[in-house]
Short mmCIF file of C-alpha atoms in Angstrom, two decimals:
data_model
loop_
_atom_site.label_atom_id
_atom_site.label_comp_id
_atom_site.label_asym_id
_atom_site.label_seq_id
_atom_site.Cartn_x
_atom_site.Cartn_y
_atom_site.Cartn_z
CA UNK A 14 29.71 -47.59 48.50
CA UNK A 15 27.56 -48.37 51.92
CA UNK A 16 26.22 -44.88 51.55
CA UNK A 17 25.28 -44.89 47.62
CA UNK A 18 23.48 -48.12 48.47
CA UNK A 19 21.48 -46.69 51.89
CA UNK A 20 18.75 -44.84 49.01
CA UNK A 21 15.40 -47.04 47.71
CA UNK A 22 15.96 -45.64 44.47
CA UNK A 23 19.48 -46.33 43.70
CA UNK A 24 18.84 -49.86 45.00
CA UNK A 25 16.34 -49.86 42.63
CA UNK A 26 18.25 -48.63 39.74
CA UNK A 27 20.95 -51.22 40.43
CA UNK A 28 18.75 -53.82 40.71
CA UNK A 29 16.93 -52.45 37.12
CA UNK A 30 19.93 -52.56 35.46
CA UNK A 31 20.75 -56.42 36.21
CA UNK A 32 18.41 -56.92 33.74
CA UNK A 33 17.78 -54.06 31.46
CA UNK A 34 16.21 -55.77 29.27
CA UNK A 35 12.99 -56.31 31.40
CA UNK A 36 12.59 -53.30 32.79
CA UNK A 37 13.48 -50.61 30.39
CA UNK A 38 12.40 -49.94 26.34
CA UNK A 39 15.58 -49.90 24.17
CA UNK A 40 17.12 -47.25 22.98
CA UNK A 41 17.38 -46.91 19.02
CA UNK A 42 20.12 -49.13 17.91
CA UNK A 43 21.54 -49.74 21.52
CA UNK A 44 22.60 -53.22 23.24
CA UNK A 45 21.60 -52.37 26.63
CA UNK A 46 23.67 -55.61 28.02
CA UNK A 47 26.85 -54.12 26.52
CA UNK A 48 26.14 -50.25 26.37
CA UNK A 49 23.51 -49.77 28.88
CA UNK A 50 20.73 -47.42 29.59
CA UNK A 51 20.47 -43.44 28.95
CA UNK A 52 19.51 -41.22 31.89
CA UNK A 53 15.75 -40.50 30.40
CA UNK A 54 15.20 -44.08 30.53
CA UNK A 55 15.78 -44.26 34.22
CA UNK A 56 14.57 -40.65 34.82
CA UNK A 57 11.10 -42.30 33.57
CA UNK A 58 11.16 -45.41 35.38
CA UNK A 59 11.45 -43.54 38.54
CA UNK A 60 9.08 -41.17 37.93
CA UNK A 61 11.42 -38.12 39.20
CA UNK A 62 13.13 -35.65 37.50
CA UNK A 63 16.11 -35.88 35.01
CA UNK A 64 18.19 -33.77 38.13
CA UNK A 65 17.49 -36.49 40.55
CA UNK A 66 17.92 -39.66 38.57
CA UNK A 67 21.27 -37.99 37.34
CA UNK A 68 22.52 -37.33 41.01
CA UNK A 69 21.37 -40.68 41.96
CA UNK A 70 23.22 -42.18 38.83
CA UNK A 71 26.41 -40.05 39.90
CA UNK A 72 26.19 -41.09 43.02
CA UNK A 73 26.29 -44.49 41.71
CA UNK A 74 29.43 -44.18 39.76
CA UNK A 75 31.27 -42.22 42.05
CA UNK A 76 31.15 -45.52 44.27
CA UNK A 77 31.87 -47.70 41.17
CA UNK A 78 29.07 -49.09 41.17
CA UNK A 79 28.10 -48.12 37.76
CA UNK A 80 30.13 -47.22 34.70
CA UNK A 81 29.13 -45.12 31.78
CA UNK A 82 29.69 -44.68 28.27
CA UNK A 83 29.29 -41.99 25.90
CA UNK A 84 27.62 -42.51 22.63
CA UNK A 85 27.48 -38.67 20.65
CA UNK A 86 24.76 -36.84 22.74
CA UNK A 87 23.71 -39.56 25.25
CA UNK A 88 25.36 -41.03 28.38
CA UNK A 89 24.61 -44.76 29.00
CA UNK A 90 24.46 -46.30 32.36
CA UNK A 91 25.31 -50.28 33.12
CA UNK A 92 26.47 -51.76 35.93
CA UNK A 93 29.81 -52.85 37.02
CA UNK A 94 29.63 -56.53 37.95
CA UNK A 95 33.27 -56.37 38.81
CA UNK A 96 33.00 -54.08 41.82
CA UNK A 97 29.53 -55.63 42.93
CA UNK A 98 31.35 -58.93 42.80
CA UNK A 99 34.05 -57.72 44.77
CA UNK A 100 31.87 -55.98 47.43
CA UNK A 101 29.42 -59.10 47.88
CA UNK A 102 32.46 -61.58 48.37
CA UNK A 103 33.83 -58.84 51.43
CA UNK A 104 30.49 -58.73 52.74
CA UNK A 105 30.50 -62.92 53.18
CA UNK A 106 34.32 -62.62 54.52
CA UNK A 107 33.15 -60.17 56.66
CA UNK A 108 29.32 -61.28 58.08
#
């Protein structure tokens, strides 16, 4: 987890996705509270390429901190309070 959170970017991503709704343009018929947002939507925000915004998003999930969904052709990205919960309340046990 430490080391998916030591990148800007995915920091930023994480921090996007608290509140989608500011910070990205829905996608067509798509809560992105519930569902979340696709990888172009993030790809454009940070102004990279769809390879590194996907690793970065992997990266992400791979440490929990994200989940994803597939709807037909496009993966959505939200985050998972649940483990972010969990990892802030060791971090005040722990500090």
């Amino acid at each position: 987890m430490f080391k998916a959170l030591s990148n800007e970017s995915r920091l930023q991503i994480l921090q996007w996705l608290k509140e989608p709704e500011k910070h990205f343009v829905p996608h067509e018929g798509v809560d992105m509270r519930e569902i979340g947002v696709c990888v172009s939507q993030v790809t454009d925000k940070l102004n990279m390429t769809q390879s590194t915004a996907s690793q970065y998003l992997s990266i992400l999930q791979r440490a929990g901190l994200i989940q994803t969904e597939r709807i037909g052709k496009y993966t959505y990205y939200k985050r998972n309070e649940e483990k972010i919960s969990e990892l802030a309340d060791f971090l005040n046990q722990k500090l």
